[in-house]
Coordinates of C-alpha atoms and ligand atoms in Angstrom, one line a residue:
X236 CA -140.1 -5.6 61.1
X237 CA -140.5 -5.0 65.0
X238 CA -137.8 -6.2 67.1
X239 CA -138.6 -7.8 70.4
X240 CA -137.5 -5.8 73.3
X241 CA -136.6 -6.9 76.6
X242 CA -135.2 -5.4 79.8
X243 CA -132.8 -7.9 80.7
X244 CA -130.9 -9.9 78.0
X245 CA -128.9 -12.9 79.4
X246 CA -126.4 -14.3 77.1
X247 CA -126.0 -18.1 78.3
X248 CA -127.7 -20.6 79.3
X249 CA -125.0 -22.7 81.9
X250 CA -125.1 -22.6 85.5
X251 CA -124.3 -18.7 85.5
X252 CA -127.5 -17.4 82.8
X253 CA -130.0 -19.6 84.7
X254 CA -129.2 -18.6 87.7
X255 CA -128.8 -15.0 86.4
X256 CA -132.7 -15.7 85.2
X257 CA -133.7 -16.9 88.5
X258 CA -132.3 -13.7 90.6
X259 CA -134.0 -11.9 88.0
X260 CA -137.1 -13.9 89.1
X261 CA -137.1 -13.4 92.5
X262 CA -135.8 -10.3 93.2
X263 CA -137.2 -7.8 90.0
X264 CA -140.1 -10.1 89.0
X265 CA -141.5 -7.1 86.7
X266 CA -138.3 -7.0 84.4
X267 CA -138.9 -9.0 81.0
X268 CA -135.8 -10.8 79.9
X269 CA -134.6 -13.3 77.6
X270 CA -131.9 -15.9 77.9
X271 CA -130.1 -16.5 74.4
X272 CA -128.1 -19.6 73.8
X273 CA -126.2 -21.2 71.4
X274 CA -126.6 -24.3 71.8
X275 CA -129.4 -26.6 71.5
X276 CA -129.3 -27.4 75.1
X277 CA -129.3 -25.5 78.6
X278 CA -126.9 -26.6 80.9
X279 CA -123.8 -25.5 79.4
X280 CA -120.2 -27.3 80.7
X281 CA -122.0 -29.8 82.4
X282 CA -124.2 -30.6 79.4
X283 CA -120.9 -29.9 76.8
X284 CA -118.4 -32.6 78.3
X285 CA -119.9 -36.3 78.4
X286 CA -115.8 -38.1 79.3
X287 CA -115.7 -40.6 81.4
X288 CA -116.4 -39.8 85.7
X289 CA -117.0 -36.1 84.4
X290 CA -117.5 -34.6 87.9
X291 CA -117.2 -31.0 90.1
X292 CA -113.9 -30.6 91.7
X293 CA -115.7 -28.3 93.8
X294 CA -118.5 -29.8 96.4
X295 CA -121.9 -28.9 95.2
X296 CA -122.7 -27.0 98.6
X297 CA -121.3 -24.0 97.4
X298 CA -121.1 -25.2 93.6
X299 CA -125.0 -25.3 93.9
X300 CA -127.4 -22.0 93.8
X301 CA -127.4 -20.3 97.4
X302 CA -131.2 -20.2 96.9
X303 CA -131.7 -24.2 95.5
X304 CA -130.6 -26.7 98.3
X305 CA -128.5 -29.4 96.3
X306 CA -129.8 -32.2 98.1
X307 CA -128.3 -35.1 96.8
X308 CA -126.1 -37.3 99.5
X309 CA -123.3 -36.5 96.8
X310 CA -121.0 -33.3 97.7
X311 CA -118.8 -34.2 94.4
X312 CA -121.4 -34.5 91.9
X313 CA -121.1 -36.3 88.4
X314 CA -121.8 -34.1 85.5
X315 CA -125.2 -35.8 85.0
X316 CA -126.8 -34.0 88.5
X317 CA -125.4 -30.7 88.0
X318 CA -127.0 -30.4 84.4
X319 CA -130.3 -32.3 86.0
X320 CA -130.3 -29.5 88.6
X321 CA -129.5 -26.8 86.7
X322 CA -132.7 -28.0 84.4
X323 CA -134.8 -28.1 87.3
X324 CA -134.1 -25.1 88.6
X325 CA -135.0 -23.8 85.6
X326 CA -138.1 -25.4 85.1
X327 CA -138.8 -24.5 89.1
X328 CA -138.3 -20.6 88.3
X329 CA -140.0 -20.7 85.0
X330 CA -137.0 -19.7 83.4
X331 CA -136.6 -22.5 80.9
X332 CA -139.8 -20.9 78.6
X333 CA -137.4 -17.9 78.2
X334 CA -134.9 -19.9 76.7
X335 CA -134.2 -19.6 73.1
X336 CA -131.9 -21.8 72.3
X337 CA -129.6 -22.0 68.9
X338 CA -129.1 -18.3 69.4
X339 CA -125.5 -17.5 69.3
X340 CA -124.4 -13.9 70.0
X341 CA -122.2 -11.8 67.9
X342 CA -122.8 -8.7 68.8
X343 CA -124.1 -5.7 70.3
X344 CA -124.5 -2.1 70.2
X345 CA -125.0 0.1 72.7
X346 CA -127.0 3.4 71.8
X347 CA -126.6 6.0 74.5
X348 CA -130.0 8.1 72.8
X349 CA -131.9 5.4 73.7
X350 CA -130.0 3.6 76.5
X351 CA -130.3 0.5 74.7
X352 CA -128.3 -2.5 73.5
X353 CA -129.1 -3.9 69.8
X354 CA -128.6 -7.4 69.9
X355 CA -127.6 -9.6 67.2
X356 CA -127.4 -13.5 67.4
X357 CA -127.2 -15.7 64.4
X358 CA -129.5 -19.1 64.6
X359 CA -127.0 -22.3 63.9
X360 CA -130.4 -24.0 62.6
X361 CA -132.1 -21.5 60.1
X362 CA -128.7 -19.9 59.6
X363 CA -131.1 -16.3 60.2
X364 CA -129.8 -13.2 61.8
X365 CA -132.3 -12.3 65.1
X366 CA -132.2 -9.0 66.2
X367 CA -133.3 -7.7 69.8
X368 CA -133.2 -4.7 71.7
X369 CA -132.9 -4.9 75.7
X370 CA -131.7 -2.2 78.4
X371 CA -129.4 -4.2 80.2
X372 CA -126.9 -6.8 78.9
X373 CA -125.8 -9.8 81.1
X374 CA -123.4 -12.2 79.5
X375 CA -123.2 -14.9 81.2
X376 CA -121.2 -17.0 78.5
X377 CA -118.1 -19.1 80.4
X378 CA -114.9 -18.5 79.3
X379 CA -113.9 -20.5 76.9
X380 CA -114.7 -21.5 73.3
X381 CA -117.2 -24.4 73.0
X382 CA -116.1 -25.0 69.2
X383 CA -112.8 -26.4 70.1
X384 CA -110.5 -27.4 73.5
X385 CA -106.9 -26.9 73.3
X386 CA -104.3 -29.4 71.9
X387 CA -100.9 -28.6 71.2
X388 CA -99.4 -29.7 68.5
X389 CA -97.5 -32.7 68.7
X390 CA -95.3 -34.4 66.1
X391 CA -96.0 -37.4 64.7
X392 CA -100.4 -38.1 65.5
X393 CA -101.2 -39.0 61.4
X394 CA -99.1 -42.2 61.7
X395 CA -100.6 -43.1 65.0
X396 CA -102.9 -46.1 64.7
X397 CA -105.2 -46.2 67.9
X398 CA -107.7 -43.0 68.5
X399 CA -106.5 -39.5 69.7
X400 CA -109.7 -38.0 71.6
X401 CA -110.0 -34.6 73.4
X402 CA -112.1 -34.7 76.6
X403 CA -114.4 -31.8 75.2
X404 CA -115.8 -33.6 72.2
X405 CA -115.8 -37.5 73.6
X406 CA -116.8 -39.9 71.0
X407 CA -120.0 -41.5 72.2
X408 CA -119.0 -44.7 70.3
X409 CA -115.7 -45.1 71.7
X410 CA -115.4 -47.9 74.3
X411 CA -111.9 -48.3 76.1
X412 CA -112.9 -51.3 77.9
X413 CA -109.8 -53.8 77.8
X414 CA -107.6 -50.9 75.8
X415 CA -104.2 -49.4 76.8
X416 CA -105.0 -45.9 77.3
X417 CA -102.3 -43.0 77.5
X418 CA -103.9 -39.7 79.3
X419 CA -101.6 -36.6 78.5
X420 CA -102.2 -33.6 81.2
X421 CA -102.7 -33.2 84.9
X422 CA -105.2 -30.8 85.4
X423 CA -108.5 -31.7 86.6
X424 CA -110.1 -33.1 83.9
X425 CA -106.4 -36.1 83.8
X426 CA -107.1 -36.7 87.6
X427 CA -111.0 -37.8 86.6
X428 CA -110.6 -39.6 83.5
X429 CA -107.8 -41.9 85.0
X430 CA -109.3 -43.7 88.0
X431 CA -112.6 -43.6 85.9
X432 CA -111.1 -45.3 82.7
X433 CA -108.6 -47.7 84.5
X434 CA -112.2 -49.2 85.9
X435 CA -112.8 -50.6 82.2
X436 CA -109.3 -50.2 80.7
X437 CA -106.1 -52.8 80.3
X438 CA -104.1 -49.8 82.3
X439 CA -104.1 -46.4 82.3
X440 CA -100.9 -44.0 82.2
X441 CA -101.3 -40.6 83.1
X442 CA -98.4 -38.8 80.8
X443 CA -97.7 -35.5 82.5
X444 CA -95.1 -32.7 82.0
X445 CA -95.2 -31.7 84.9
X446 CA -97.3 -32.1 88.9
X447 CA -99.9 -30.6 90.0
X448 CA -101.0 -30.5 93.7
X449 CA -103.8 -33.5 94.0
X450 CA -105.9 -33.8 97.2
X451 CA -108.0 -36.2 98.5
X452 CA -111.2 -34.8 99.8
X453 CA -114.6 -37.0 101.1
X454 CA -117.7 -37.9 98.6
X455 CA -119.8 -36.9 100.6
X456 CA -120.3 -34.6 103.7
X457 CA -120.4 -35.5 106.9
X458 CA -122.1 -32.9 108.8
X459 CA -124.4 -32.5 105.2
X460 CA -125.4 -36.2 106.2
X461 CA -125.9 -35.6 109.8
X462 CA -128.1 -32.1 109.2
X463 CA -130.1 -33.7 106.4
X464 CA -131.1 -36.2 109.3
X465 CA -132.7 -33.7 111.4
X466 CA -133.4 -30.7 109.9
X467 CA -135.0 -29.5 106.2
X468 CA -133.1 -28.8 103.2
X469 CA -133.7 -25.1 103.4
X470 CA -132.2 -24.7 107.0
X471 CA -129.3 -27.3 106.6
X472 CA -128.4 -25.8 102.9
X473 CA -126.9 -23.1 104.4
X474 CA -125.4 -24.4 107.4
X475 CA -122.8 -26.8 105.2
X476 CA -122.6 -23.9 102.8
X477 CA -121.0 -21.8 105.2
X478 CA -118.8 -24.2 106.8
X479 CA -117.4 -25.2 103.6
X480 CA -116.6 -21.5 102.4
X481 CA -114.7 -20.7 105.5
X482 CA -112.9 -24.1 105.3
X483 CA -111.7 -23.1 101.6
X484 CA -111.4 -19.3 102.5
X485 CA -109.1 -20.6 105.1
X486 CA -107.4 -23.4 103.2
X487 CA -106.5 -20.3 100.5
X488 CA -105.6 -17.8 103.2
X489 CA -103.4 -20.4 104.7
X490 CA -101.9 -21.8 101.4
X491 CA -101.1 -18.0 100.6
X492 CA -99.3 -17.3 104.1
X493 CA -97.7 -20.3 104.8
X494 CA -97.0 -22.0 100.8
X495 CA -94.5 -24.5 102.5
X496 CA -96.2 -25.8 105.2
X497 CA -99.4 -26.6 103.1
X498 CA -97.0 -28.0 100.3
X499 CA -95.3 -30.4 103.0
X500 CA -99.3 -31.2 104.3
X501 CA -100.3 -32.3 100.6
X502 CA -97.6 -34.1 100.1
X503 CA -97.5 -36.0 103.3
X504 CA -101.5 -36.8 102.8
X505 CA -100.7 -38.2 99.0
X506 CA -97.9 -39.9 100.1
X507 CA -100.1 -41.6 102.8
X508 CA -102.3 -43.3 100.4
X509 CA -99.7 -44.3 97.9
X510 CA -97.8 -47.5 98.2
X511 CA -94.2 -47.1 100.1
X512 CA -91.6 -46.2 98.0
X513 CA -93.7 -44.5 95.4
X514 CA -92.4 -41.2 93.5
X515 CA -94.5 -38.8 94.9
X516 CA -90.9 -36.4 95.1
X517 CA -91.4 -36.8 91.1
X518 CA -95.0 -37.5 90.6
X519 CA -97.0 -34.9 92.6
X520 CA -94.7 -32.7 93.7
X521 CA -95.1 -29.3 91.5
X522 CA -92.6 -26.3 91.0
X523 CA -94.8 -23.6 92.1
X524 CA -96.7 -22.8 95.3
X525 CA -100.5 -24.2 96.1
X526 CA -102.5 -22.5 94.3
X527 CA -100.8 -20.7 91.6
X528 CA -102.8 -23.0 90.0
X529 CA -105.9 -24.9 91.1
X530 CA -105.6 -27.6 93.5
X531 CA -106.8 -31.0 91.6
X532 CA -109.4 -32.5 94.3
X533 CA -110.0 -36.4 93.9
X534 CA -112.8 -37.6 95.3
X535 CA -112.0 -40.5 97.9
X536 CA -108.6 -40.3 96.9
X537 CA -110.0 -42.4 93.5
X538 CA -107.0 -41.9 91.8
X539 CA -104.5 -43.0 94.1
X540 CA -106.6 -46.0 95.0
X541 CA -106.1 -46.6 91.3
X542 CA -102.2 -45.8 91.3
X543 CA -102.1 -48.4 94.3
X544 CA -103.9 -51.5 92.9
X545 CA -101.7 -50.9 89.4
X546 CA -104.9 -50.3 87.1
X547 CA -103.3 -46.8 86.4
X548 CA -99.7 -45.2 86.4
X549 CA -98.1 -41.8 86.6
X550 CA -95.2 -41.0 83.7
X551 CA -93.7 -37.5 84.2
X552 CA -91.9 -37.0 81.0
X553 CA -92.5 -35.0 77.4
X554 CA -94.1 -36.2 74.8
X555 CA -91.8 -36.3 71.7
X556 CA -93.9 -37.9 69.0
X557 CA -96.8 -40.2 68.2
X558 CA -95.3 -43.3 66.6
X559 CA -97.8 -45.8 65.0
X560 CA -97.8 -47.6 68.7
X561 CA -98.3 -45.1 70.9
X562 CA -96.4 -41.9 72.4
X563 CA -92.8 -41.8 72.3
X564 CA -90.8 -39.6 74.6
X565 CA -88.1 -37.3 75.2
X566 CA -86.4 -39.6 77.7
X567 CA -86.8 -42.2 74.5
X568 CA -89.4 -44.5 76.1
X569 CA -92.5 -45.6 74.4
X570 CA -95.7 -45.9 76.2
X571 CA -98.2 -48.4 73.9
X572 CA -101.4 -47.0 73.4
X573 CA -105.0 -47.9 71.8
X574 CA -106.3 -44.5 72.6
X575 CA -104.5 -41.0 73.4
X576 CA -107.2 -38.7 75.5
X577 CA -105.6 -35.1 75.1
X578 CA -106.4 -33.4 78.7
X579 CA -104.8 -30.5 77.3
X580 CA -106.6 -27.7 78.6
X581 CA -109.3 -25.3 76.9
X582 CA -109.2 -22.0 74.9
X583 CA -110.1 -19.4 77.0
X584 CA -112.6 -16.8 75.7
X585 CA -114.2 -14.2 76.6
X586 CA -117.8 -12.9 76.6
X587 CA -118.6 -16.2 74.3
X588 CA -117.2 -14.3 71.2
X589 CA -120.0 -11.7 71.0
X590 CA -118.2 -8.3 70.3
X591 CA -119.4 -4.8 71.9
X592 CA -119.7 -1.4 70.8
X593 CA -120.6 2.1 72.8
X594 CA -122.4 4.8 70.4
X595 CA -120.2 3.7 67.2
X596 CA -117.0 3.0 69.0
X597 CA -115.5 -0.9 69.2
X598 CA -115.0 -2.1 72.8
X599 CA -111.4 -3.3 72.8
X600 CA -111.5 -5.5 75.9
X601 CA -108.2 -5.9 76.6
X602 CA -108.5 -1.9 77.7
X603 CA -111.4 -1.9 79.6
X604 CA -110.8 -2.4 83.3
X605 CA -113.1 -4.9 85.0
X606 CA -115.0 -3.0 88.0
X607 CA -116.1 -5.7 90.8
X608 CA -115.1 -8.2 88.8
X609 CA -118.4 -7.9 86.8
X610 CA -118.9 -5.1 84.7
X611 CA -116.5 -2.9 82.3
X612 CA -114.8 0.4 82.4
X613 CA -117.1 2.9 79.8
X614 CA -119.4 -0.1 78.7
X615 CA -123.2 1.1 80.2
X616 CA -125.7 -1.4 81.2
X617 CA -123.2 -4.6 81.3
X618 CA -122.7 -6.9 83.5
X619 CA -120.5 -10.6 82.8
X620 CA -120.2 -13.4 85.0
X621 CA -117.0 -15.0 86.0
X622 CA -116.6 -16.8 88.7
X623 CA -114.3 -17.4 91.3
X624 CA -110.5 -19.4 90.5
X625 CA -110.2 -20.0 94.2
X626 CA -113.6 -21.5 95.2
X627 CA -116.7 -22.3 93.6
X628 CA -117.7 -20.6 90.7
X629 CA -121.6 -20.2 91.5
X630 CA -120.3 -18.0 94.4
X631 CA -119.3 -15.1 92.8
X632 CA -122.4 -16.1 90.1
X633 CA -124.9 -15.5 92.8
X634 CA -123.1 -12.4 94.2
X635 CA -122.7 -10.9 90.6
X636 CA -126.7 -11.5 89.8
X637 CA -128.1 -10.0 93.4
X638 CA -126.0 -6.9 92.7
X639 CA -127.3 -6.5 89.1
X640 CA -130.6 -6.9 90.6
X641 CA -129.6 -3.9 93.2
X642 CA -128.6 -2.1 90.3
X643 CA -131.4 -2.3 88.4
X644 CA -134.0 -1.7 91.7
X645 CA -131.5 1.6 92.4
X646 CA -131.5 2.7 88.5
X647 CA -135.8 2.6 88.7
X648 CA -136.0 3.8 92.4
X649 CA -133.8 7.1 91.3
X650 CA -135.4 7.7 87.6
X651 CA -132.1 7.2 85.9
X652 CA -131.7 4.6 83.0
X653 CA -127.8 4.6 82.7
X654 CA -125.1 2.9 84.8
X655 CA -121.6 3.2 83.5
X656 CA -118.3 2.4 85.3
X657 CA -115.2 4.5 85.1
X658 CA -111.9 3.7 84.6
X659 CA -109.4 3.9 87.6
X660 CA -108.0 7.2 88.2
X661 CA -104.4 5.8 89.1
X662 CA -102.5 3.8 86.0
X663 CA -102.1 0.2 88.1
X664 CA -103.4 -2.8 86.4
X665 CA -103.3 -6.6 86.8
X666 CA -104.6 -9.4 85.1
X667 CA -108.2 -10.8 85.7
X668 CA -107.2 -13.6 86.4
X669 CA -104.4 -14.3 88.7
X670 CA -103.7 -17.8 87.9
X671 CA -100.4 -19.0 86.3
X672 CA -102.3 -22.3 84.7
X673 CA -101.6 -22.5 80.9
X674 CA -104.8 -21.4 80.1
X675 CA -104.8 -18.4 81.4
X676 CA -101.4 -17.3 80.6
X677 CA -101.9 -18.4 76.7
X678 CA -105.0 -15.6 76.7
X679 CA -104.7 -13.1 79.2
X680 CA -104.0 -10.4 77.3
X681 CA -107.1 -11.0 75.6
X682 CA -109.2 -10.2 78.7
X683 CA -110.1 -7.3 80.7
X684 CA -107.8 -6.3 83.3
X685 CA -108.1 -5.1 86.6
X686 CA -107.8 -2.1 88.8
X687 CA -105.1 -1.9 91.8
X688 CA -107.2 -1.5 94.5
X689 CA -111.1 -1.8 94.8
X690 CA -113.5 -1.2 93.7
X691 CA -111.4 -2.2 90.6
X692 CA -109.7 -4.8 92.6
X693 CA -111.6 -8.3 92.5
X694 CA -110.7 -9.8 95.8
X695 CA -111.0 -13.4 95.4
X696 CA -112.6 -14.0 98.9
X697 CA -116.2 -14.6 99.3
X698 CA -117.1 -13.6 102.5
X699 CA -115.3 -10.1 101.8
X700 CA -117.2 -9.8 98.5
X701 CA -120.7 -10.4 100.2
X702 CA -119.9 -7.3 102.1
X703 CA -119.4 -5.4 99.1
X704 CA -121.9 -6.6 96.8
X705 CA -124.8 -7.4 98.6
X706 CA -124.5 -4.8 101.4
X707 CA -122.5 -2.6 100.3
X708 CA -122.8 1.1 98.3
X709 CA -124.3 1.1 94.7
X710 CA -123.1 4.4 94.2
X711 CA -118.8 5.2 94.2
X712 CA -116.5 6.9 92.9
X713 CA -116.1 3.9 90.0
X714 CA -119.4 4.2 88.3
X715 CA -121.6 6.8 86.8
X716 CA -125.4 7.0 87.4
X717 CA -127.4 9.2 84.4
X718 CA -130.2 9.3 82.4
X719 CA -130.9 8.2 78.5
X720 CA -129.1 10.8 76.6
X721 CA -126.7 12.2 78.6
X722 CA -123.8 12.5 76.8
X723 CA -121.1 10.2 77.4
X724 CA -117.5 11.4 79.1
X725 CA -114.9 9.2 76.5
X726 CA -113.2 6.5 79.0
X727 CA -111.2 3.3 78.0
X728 CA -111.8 2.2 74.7
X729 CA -110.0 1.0 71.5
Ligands
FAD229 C1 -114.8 -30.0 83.0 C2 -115.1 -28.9 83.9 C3 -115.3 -29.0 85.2 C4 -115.5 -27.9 86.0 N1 -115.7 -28.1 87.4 C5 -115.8 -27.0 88.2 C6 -116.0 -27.2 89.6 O1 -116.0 -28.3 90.1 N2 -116.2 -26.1 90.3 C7 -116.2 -24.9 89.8 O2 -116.4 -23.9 90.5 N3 -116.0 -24.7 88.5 C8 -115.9 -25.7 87.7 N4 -115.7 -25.5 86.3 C9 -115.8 -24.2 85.8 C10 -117.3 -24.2 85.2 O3 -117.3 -23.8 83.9 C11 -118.2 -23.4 86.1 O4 -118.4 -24.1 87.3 C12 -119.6 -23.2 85.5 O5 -120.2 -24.4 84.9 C13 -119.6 -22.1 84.5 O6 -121.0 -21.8 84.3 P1 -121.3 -20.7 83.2 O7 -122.8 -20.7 83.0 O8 -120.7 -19.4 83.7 O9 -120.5 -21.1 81.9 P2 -120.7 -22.3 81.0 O10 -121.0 -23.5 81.7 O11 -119.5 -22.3 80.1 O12 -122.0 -21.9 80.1 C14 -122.0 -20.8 79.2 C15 -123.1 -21.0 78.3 O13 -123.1 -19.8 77.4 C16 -123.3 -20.3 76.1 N5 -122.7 -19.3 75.2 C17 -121.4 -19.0 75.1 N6 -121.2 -18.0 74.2 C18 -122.4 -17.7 73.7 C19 -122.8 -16.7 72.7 N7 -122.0 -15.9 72.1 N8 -124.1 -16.7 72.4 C20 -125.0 -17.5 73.1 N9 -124.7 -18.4 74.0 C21 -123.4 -18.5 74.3 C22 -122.6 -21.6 76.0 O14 -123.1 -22.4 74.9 C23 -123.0 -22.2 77.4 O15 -124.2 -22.9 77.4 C24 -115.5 -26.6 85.5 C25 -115.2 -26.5 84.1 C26 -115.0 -27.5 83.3 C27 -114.8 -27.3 81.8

């Protein structure tokens, strides 16, 4: 049976594969790709979680394609517009026919003879095994599992009478209007659901273990407003694009340089909109430094405003078990509760599962070293999207697509098939991602690691990386140009 052949295969079809699709478009328009994707949808996390207020946390100027305008008067977008505008991007780049959904990836092989990738994906509907050949691989798969979020165990939930829910897999039939509703965590995903269920709810209690640094930041933009006024999408797109990465590039630098200040700053502003005499010493004041973890960003300041009126509280305790009313905990109070929403975190994973393999050898990931952030030591013709911890994640998206695109213009313009990185002469290596959140510690030594210094060393600021991946060399001493056949020099693998 003949297998379809592509150049490009995308793996994903979220904000990261469509966009991947739509550089591909524009920039290498004779490359034939494919975009496989598991699910029966495209749109990814912001088609996957439906919970209540489900929102960025980043504004949507530099969440949002650098060549799509967002245009909508929202900067923090609800789930709904991102996975409309991811859609209609794709329909607008004639990337959605390419789609073939219900295609989940388990593996691939990578045949230096041919300088190709055998790709197999199992279909969820037909329960078939599809098999596809393409020259270059680009998984662009998220980084954690879809099947199930994270929850850890906690004593006690099969005597619990109301509904435990996790935020990944919300029950469309569950209405909380009128219901006393307990919210364990107090990452992101806590800070949306509480001001958004205490609209509907009896009350709300956010149950944490511990704070996490919560900012207040505008809806919408002011100078985006202002620009829109005057001037067309296309020239103001880029205008509040740039202002807003040099605000955060700054905010990080700053945050990195001077930890105390900008802890006494967010402290101050939360205080500010909380009534007098509240916690905040307790509440929303963390043990480590802004951002070792992510900063939580409420929109309007939409959960305070719900603190203040008294629709939604703040417990900072441990759970010690479920009891048939609700959660009991270690200090021996008992918050009542119709419904328990678990915002405990994902399961990080990466690559979306899909396992690799160069001319009969397993890729063990955890040895590879990642080089620019985007492509792995002794794996040829790969390329993975993860985005940025610090900023947006479509920034380092777009950056990581244009320079695959170079790649592939570079690997035709010389006559060479083959592009493989080398590992790092020197022995240093640090995780791939420097965060200390949960969910990143529980996996990291699952992932890919990364290089001491560049080009092994991802550097977490945009406006450095544009440098380096849209302007600068394609050829260095971390990667390997060849033709199909050459034989291979043995790097990192299991
Ligand atoms: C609730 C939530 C809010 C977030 N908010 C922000 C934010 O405000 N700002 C920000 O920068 N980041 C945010 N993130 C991170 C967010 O995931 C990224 O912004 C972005 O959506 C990632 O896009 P992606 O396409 O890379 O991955 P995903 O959105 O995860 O899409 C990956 C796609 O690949 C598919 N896939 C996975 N494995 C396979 C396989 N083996 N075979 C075939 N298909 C596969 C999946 O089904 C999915 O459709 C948020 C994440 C969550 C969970």
């Amino acid at each position: 049976m003949a297998t379809d052949h592509v150049d490009v295969l995308i793996v994903g079809a979220g904000l990261s594969g469509i966009g991947a699709a739509c550089h591909l478009r524009r920039h290498c328009p004779e490359k034939t790709y494919a975009v496989l994707e598991s699910r029966d949808a495209v749109g990814g996390t912001w088609d996957l979680f439906r919970y209540p207020g489900v929102r960025s946390d980043s504004d949507m100027f530099t969440l949002g394609y650098s060549f799509k305008p967002w245009t909508d008067p929202k900067a923090i977008a609800d789930g709904d517009s991102i996975r409309d505008y991811v859609r209609r991007t794709a329909d607008e780049y004639g990337v959605t026919d390419h789609v073939r959904l219900r295609h989940r990836v388990l593996r691939a092989d990578w045949d230096g003879e041919s300088a190709r990738w055998t790709v197999h994906a199992h279909r969820d509907d037909t329960a078939e095994t599809v098999t596809l050949t393409c020259s270059f691989l680009f998984a662009c798969a998220g980084y954690y599992r879809y099947d199930a979020g994270y929850t850890p165990a906690f004593a006690g939930t099969e005597r619990f009478a109301g509904r435990i829910v996790h935020p990944q897999h919300w029950p469309a039939d569950l209405d909380h209007t009128g219901k006393r509703v307990v919210v364990i965590g107090s990452g992101a995903t806590a800070v949306t659901l509480v001001p958004a269920m205490a609209e509907r709810a009896a009350h709300v209690t956010m149950l944490q273990r511990s704070p996490t640094y919560v900012i207040a930041l505008p809806s919408r933009d002011v100078l985006a407003d202002a620009l829109r006024r005057w001037l067309p999408a296309k020239t103001a797109y880029p205008v509040v694009r740039w202002k807003n990465i040099l605000l955060s590039t700054a905010n990080f630098q700053l945050s990195r340089r001077a930890p105390a200040l900008v802890r006494k700053l967010l402290l101050r502003a939360a205080r500010g909109r909380l009534p007098a005499g509240y916690d905040v010493d307790r509440h929303f004041s963390p043990r480590y430094d802004p951002w070792d973890q992510r900063l939580c960003v409420v929109p309007d300041g939409d959960l305070f405003s719900a603190l203040a009126r008294g629709a939604a509280s703040v417990v900072t305790d441990t759970v010690d078990t479920f009891t048939e009313r609700g959660v009991r905990l270690r200090s021996g109070a008992e918050l009542a509760a119709d419904v328990v929403v678990t915002a405990t975190g994902l399961n990080l994973l990466a690559l979306g599962g899909m396992t690799l393999r160069v001319d009969g050898d397993d890729v063990a990931l955890p040895r590879t070293v990642a080089y620019k952030g985007m492509m792995l030591s002794g794996v040829p013709n790969f390329a993975m999207t993860i985005g940025y911890t610090n900023a947006s994640w479509t920034l380092k998206a777009d950056l990581v697509a244009t320079y695959v695109c170079r790649l592939l213009r570079h690997l035709d313009r010389t006559g060479q098939q083959v592009v493989t990185p080398l590992p790092p002469p020197d022995a240093g290596r640090v995780p791939l991602i420097d965060l200390a959140s949960g969910y990143v510690l529980r996996s990291v030594d699952t992932l890919p690691r990364q290089g001491a210094r560049a080009p092994w060393r991802l550097h977490q600021n945009y406006p450095r990386d544009v440098l380096l991946m849209r302007h600068g060399r394609l050829t260095d001493s971390g990667v390997r140009f060849s033709r199909a056949g050459t034989p291979r020099r043995r790097t990192v693998r299991a």
